[in-house]
Tab-separated table of C-alpha atoms in Angstrom:
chain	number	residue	atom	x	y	z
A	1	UNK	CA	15.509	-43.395	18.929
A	2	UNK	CA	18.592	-44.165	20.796
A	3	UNK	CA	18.795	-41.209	22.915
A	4	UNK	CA	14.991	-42.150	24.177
A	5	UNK	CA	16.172	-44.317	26.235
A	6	UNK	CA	13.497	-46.755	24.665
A	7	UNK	CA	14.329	-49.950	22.697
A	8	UNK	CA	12.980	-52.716	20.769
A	9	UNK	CA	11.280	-56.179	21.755
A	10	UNK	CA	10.330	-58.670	20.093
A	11	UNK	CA	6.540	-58.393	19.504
A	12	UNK	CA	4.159	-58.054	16.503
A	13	UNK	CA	5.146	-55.755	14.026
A	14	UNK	CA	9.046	-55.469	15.572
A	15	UNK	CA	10.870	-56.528	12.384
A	16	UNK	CA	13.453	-56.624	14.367
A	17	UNK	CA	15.552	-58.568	11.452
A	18	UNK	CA	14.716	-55.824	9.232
A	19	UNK	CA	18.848	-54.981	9.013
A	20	UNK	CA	18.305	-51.248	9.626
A	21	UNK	CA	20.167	-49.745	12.094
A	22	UNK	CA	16.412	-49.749	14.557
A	23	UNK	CA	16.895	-53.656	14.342
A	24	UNK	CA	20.019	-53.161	15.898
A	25	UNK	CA	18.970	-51.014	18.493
A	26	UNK	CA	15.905	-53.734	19.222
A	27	UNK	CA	18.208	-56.085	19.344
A	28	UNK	CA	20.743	-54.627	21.492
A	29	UNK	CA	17.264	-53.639	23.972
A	30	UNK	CA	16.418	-57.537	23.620
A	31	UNK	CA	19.848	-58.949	25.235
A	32	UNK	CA	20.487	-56.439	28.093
A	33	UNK	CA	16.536	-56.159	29.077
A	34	UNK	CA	14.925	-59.493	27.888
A	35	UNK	CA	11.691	-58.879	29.413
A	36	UNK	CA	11.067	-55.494	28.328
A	37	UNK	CA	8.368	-55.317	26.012
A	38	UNK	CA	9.687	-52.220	24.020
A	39	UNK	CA	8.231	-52.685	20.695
A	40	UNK	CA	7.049	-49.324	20.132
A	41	UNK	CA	10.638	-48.607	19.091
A	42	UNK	CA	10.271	-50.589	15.929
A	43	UNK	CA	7.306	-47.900	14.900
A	44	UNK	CA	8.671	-44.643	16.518
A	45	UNK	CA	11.838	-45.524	16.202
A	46	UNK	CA	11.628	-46.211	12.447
A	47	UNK	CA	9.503	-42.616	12.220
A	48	UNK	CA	12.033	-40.825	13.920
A	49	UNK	CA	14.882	-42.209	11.914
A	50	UNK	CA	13.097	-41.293	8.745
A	51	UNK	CA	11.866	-38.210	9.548
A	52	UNK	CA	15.137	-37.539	9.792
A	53	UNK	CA	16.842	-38.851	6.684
A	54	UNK	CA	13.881	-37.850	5.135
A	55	UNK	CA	14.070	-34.310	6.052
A	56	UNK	CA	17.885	-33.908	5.108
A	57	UNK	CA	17.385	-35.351	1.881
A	58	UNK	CA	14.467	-33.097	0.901
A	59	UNK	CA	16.009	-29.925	2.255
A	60	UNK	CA	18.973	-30.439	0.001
A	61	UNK	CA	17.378	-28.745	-3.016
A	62	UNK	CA	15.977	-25.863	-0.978
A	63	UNK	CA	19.842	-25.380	0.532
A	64	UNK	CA	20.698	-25.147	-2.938
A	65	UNK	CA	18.232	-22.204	-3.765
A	66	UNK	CA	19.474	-20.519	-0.902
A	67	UNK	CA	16.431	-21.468	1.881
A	68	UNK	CA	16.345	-23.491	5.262
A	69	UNK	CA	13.220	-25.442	5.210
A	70	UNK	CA	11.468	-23.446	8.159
A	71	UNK	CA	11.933	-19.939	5.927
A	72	UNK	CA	10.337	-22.184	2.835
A	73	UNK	CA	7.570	-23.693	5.089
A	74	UNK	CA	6.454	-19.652	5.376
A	75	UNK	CA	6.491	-19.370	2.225
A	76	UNK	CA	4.660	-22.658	1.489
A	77	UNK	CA	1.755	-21.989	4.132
A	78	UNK	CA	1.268	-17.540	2.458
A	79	UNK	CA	1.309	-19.342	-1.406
A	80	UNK	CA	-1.577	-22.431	-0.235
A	81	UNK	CA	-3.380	-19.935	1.741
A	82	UNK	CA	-3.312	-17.160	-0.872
A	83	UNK	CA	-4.301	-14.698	1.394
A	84	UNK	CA	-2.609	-12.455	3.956
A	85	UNK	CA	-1.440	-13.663	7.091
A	86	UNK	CA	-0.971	-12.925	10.343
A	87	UNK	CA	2.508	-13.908	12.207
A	88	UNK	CA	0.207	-15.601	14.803
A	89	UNK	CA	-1.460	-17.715	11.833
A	90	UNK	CA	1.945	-18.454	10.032
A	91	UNK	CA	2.755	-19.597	13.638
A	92	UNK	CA	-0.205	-22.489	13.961
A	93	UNK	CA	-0.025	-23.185	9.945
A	94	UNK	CA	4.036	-24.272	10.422
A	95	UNK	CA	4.227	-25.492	14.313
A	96	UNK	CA	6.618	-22.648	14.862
A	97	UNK	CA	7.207	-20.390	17.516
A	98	UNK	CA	5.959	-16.509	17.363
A	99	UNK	CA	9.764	-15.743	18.091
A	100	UNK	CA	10.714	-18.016	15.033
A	101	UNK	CA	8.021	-16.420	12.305
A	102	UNK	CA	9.137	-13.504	13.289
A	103	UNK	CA	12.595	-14.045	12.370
A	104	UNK	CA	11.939	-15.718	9.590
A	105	UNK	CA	9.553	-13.886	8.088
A	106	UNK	CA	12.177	-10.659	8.867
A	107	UNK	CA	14.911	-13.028	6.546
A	108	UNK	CA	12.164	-13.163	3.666
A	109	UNK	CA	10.959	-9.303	3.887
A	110	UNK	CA	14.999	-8.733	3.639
A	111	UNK	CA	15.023	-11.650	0.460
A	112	UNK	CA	12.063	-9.520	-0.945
A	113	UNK	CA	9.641	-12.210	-0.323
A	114	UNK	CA	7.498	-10.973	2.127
A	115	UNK	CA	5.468	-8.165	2.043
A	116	UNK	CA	4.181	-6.416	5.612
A	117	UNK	CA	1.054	-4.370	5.710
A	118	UNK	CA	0.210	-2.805	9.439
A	119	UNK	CA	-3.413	-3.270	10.701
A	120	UNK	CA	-5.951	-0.527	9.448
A	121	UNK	CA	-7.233	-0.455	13.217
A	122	UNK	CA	-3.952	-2.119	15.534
A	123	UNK	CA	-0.587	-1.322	13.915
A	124	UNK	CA	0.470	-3.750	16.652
A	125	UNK	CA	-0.884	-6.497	13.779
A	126	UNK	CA	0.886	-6.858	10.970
A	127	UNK	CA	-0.686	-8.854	7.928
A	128	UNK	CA	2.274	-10.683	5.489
A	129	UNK	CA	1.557	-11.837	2.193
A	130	UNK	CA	3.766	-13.303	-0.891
A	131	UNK	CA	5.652	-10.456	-3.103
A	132	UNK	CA	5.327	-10.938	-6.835
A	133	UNK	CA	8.660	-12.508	-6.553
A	134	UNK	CA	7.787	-14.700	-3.733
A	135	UNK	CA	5.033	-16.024	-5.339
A	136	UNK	CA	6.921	-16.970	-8.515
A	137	UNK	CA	9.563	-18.466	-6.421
A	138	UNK	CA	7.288	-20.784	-4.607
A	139	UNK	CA	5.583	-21.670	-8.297
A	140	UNK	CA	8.520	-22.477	-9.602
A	141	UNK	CA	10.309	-24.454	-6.454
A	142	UNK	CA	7.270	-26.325	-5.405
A	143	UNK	CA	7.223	-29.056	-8.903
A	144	UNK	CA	10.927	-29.061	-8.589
A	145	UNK	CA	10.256	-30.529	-4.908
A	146	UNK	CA	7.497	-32.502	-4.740
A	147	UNK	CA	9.496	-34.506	-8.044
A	148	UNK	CA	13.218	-34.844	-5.646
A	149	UNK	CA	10.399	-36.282	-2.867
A	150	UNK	CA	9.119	-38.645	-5.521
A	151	UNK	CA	12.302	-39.907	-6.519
A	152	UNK	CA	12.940	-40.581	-2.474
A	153	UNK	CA	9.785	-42.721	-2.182
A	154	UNK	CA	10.802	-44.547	-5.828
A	155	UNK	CA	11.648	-47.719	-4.086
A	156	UNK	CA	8.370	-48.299	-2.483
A	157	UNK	CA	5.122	-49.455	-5.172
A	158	UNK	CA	2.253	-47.376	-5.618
A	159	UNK	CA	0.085	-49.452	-3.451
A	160	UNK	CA	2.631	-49.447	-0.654
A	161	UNK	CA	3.044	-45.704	-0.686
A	162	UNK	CA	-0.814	-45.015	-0.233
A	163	UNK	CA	-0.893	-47.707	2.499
A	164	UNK	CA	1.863	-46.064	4.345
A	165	UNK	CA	0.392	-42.535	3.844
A	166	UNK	CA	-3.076	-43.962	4.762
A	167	UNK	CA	-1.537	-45.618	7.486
A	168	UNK	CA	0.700	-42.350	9.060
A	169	UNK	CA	-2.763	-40.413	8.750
A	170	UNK	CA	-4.207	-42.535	11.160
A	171	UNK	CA	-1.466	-41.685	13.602
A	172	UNK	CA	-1.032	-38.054	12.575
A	173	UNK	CA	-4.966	-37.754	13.426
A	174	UNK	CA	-4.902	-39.650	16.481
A	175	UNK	CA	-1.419	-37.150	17.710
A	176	UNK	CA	-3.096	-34.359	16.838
A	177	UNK	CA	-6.050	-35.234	19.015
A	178	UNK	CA	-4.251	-36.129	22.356
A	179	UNK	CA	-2.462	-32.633	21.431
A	180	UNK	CA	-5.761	-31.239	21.615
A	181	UNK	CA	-6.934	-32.424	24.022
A	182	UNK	CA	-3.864	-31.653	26.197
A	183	UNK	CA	-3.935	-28.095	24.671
A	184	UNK	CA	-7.425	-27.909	26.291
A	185	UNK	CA	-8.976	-27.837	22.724
């Protein structure tokens, strides 16, 4: 947001007298560059702020069960899949890095989370899958989650929640495309 160098403007959609602290930075763009139309800030801005807040609120309860996020996204993506896994698919599935499933996926196989199984024909490929414990760990985490992430979307109405998440689905699909498309997809 701030550290973007981009601001706010005032332009459709700005809410720039919303009182968060992005209507502050809007406004702050608005008096030192008065002709700078920077109203994307008062979408990405707002995005990147909640992301944010969003993500330290909901990673509180994993903290507490002893798990960052990133080693519970691995488990996550091995329990939806239900199927073994390669490092190279956990890698696409959570956005990581090969250098980052590999570490994490070490930290679960030490947690006795993970299971490793070496390639039949490549023992250079190794296939990872969900322990019995990992599994019920996942199964029992997962409602526990999803009802904290409720409660942080309780101020917003039913129809305003679907909007929003019919709205940011728009914008996730068009991201992902210009990704592919830079990716040479």
């Amino acid at each position: 947001m701030e550290g973007t160098g981009t601001g706010g403007g005032t332009g459709p959609g700005d809410a720039g007298d919303a009182g968060d602290v992005v209507a502050r930075v809007l406004g702050q763009w608005q008096r030192v560059l008065p002709g700078l139309d920077t109203g994307p800030i008062g979408v990405i801005g707002r995005l990147t702020r909640c992301a944010a807040l969003l993500r330290q609120a909901s990673d509180a309860p994993l903290a507490h069960e002893g798990f960052s996020r990133a080693e519970f996204d691995i488990l996550s993506a091995l329990r939806r899949e239900d199927r073994e896994l390669t490092p190279g698919q956990l890698a696409r599935e959570t956005y990581a890095s090969g250098t980052a499933v590999t570490k994490r996926v070490r930290t679960l196989e030490e947690k006795g989370l993970v299971a490793r199984r070496p390639d039949d024909r490549d023992r250079r490929v190794a296939h990872l899958s969900l322990t019995a414990g990992g599994r019920e760990l996942v199964d029992r985490i997962m409602p526990e989650q999803i009802a904290y992430e409720r409660s942080l979307l309780s101020g917003l109405a039913d129809e305003q929640r679907d909007q929003l998440a019919q709205v940011l689905g728009e914008l996730l699909r068009l991201l992902e495309s210009r990704e592919g498309t830079r990716r040479g997809r």
